[in-house]
PDB file of C-alpha atoms in Angstrom:
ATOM      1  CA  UNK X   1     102.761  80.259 -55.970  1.00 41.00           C
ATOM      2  CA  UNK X   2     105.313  77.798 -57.241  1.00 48.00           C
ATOM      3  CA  UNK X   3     102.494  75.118 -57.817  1.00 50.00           C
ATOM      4  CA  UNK X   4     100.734  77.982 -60.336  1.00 49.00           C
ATOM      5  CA  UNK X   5     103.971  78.720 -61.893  1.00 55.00           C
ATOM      6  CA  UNK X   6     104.151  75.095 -63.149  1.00 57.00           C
ATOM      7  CA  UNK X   7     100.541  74.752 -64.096  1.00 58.00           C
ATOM      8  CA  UNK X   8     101.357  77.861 -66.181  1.00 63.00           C
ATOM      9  CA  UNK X   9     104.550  77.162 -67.842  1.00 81.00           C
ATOM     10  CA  UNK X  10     105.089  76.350 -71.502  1.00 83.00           C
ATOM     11  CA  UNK X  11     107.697  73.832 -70.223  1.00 82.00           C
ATOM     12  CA  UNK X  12     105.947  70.335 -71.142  1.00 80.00           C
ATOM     13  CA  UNK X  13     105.038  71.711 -73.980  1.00 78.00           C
ATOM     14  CA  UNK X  14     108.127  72.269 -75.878  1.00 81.00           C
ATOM     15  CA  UNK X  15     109.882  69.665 -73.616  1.00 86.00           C
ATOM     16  CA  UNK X  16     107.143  66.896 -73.166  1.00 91.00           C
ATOM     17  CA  UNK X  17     108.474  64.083 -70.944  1.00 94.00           C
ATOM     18  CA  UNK X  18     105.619  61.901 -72.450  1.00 96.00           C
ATOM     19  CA  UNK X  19     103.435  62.347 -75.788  1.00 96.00           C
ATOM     20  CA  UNK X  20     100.390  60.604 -76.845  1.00 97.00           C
ATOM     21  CA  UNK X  21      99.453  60.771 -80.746  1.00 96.00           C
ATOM     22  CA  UNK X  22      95.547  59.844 -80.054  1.00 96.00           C
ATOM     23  CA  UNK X  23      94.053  57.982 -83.365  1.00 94.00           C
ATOM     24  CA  UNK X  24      97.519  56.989 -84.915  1.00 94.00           C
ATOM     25  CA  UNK X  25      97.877  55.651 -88.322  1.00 93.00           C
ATOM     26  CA  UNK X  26      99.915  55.614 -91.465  1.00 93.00           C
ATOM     27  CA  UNK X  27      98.540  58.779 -92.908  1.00 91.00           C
ATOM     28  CA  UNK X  28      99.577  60.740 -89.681  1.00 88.00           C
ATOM     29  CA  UNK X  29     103.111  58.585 -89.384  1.00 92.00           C
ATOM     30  CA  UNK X  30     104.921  61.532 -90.210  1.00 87.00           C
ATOM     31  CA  UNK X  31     104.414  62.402 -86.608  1.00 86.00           C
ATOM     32  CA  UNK X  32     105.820  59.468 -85.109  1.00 92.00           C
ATOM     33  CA  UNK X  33     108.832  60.021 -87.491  1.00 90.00           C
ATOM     34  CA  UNK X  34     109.716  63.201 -86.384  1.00 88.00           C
ATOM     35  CA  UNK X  35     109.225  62.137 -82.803  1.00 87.00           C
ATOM     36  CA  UNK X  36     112.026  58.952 -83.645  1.00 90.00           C
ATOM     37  CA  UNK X  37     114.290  61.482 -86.052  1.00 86.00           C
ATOM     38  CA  UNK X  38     114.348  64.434 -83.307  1.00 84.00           C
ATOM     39  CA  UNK X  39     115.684  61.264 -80.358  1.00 88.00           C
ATOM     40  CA  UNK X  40     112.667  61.158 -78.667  1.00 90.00           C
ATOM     41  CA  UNK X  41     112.475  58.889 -75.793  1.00 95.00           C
ATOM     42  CA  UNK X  42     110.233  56.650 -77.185  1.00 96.00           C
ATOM     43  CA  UNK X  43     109.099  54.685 -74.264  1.00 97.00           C
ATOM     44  CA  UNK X  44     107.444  57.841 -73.514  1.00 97.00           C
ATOM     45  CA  UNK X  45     105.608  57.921 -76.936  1.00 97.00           C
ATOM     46  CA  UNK X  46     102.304  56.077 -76.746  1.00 98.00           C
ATOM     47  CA  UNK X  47     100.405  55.529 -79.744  1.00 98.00           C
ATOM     48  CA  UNK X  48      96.360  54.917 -79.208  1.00 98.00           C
ATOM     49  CA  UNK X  49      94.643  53.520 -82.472  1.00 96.00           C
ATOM     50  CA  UNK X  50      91.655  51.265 -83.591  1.00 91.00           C
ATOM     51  CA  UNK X  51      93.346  50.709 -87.106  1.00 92.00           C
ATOM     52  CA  UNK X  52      96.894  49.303 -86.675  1.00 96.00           C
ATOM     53  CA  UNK X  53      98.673  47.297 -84.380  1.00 97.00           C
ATOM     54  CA  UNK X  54     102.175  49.078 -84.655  1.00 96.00           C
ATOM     55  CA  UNK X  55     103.098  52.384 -86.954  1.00 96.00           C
ATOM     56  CA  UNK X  56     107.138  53.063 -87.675  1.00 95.00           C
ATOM     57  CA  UNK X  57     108.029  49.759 -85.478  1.00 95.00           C
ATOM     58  CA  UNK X  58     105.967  51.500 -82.292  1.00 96.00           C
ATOM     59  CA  UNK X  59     103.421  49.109 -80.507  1.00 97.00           C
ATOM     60  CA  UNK X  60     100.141  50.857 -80.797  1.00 98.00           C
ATOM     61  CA  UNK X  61      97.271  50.495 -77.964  1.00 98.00           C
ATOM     62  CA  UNK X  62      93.572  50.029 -78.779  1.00 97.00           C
ATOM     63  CA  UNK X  63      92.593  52.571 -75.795  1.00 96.00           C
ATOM     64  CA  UNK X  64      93.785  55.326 -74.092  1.00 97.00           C
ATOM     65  CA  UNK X  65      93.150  53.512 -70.751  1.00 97.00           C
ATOM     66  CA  UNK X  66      95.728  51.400 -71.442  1.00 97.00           C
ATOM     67  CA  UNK X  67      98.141  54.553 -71.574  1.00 98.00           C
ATOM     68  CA  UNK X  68     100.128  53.643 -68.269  1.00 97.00           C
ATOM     69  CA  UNK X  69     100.430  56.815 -67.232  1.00 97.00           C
ATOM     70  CA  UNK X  70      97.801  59.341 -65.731  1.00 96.00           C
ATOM     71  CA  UNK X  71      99.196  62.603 -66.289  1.00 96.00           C
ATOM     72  CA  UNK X  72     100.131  63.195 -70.139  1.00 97.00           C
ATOM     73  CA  UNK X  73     102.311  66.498 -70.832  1.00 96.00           C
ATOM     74  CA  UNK X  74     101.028  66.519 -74.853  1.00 95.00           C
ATOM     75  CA  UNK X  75      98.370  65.373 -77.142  1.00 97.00           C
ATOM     76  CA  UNK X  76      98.450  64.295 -80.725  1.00 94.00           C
ATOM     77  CA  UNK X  77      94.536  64.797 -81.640  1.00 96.00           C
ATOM     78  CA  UNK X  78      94.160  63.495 -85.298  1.00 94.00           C
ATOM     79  CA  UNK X  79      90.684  62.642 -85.804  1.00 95.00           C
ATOM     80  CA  UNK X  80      87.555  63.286 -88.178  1.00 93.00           C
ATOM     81  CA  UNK X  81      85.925  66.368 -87.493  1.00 93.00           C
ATOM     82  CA  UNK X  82      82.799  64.897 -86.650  1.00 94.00           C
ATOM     83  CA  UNK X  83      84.628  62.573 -84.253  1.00 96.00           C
ATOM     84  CA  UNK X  84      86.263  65.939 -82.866  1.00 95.00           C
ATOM     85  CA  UNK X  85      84.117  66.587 -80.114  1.00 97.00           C
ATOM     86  CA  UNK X  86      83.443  63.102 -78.500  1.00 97.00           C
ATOM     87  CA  UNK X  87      87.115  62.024 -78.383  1.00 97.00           C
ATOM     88  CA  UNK X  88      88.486  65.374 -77.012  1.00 97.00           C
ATOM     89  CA  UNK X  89      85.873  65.051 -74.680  1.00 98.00           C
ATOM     90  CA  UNK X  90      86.524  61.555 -73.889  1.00 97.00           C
ATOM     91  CA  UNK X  91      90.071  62.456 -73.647  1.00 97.00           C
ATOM     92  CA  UNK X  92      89.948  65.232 -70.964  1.00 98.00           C
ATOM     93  CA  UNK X  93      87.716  62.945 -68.759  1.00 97.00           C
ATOM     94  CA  UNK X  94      90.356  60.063 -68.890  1.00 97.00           C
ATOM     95  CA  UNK X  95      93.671  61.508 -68.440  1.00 97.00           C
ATOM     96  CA  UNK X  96      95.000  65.111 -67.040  1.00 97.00           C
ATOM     97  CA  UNK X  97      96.546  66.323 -70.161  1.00 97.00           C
ATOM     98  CA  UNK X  98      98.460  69.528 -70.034  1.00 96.00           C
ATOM     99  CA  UNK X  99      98.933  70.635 -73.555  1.00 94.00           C
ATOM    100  CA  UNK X 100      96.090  69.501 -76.419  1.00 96.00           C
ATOM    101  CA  UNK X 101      97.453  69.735 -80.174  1.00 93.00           C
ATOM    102  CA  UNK X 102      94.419  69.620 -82.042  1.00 94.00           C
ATOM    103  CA  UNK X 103      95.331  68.673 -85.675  1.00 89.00           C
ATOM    104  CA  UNK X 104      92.195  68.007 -87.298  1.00 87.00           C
ATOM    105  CA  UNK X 105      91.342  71.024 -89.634  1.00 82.00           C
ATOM    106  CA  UNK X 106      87.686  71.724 -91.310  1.00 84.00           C
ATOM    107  CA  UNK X 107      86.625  73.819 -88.103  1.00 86.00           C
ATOM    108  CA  UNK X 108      86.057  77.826 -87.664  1.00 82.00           C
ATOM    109  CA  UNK X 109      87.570  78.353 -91.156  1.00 82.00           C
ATOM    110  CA  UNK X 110      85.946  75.529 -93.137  1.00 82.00           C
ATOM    111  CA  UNK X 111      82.535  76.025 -92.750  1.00 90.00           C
ATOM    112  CA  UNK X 112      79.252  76.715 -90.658  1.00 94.00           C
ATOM    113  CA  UNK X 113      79.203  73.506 -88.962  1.00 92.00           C
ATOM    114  CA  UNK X 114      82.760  73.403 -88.542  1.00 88.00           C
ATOM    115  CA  UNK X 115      82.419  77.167 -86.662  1.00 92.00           C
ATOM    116  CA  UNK X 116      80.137  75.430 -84.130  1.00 95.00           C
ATOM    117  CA  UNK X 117      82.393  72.450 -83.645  1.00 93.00           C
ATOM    118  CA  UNK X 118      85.274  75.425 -83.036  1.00 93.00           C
ATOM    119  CA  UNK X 119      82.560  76.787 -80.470  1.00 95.00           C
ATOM    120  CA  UNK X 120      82.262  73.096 -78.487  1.00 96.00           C
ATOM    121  CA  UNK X 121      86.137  72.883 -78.275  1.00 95.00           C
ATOM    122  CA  UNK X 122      86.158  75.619 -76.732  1.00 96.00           C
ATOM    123  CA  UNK X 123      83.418  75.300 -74.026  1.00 97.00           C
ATOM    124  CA  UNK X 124      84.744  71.759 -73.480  1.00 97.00           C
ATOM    125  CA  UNK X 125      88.442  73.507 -73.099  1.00 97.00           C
ATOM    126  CA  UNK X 126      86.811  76.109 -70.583  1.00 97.00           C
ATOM    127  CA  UNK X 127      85.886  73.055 -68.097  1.00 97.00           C
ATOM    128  CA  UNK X 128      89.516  71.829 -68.238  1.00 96.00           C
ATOM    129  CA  UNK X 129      91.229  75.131 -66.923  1.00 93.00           C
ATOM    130  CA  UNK X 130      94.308  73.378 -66.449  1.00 92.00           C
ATOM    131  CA  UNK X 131      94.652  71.555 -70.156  1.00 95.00           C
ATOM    132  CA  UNK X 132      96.052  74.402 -72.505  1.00 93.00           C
ATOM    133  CA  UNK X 133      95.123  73.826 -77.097  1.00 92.00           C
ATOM    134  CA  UNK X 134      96.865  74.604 -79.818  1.00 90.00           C
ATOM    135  CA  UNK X 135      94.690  74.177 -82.718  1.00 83.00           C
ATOM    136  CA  UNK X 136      92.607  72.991 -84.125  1.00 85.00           C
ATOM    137  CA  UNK X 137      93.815  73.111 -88.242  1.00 79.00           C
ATOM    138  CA  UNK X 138      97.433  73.140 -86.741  1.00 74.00           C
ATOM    139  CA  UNK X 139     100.490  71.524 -88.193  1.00 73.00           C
ATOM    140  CA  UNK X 140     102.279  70.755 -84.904  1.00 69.00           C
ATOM    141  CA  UNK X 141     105.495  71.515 -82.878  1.00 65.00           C
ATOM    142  CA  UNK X 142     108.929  71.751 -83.378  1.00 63.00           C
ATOM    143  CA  UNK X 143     111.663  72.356 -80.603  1.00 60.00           C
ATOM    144  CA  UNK X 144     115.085  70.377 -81.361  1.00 66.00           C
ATOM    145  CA  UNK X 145     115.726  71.021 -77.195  1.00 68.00           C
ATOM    146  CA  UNK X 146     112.745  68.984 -76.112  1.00 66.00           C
ATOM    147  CA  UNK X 147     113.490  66.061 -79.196  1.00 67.00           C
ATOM    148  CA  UNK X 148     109.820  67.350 -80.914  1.00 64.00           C
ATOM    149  CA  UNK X 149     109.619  67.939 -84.412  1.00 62.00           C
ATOM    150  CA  UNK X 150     105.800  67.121 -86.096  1.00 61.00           C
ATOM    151  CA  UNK X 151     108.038  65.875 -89.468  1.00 53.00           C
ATOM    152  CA  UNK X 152     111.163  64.108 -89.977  1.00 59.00           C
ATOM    153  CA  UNK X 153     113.072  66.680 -92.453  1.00 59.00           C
ATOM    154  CA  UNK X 154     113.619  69.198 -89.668  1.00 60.00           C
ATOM    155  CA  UNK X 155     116.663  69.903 -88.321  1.00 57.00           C
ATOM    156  CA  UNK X 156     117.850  67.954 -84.784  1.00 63.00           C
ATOM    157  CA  UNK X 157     119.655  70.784 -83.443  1.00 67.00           C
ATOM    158  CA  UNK X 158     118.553  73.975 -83.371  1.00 62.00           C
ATOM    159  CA  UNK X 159     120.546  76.212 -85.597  1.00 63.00           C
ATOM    160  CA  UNK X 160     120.183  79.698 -84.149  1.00 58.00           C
ATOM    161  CA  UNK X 161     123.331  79.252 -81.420  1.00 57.00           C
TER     162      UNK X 161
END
């Protein structure tokens, strides 16, 4: 039962121990930045992109296989909607990811393509029982506790004590 528990707590979520922002470029930087503002450990921050070599001083990788972990607590998923379904799916057969932060927007509420897109996350999320979305059209996180914040002008401590 304590095995389930895990699998079912919000834990890594709001207190990843790694993150992977999956198609990382300048545009989307203001992730990173809130990851480096909020004290992330940033050895635990890998950065996947075709485009750039490095974004805010952070080496970038041109592949998620050369993430050197197997087991990734949360995922940055920035990419085109019509990309949307082949690199989530690519994803999920890679790497166990717990938690899936699906950022790309123009889905269910943009249109009649993007509906059926919405409808493929979904089945592809049903055969991954153990990865968990938010998303997608979702700005992101923010937890000052786990050092997550998806943009730099947030507070660092959380200001409700």
């Amino acid at each position: 039962m304590e095995a389930r528990n895990e699998e079912m707590s919000f834990e890594r979520l709001f207190k990843p121990k790694n993150v992977l922002i999956y198609d990382a470029k300048p545009k989307i930087s203001f992730f990173v930045d809130g990851f480096i503002r909020q004290g992330y450990n940033l050895e635990n921050l890998y950065l996947v992109s075709t485009k750039v070599e490095e974004l805010l001083g952070i080496k970038c990788v041109k592949s998620v296989d050369d993430v050197p972990v197997d087991s990734i607590d949360l995922v940055i998923l920035s990419v085109r909607r019509d990309d949307l379904i082949k690199e989530l799916s690519d994803l999920l057969s890679r790497k166990t990811i717990k938690f899936i932060h699906i950022f790309t927007a123009g889905t269910g509420e943009f249109d009649e393509k993007g509906a059926i897109i919405e409808k493929e996350i979904k089945e592809i999320l049903n055969a991954y029982p153990l990865t968990r979305s938010i998303g997608p059209n979702c700005m992101g996180l923010y937890c000052p506790q786990g050092n997550i914040a998806y943009y730099s002008s947030f507070p660092t401590e959380n200001e409700n004590r």
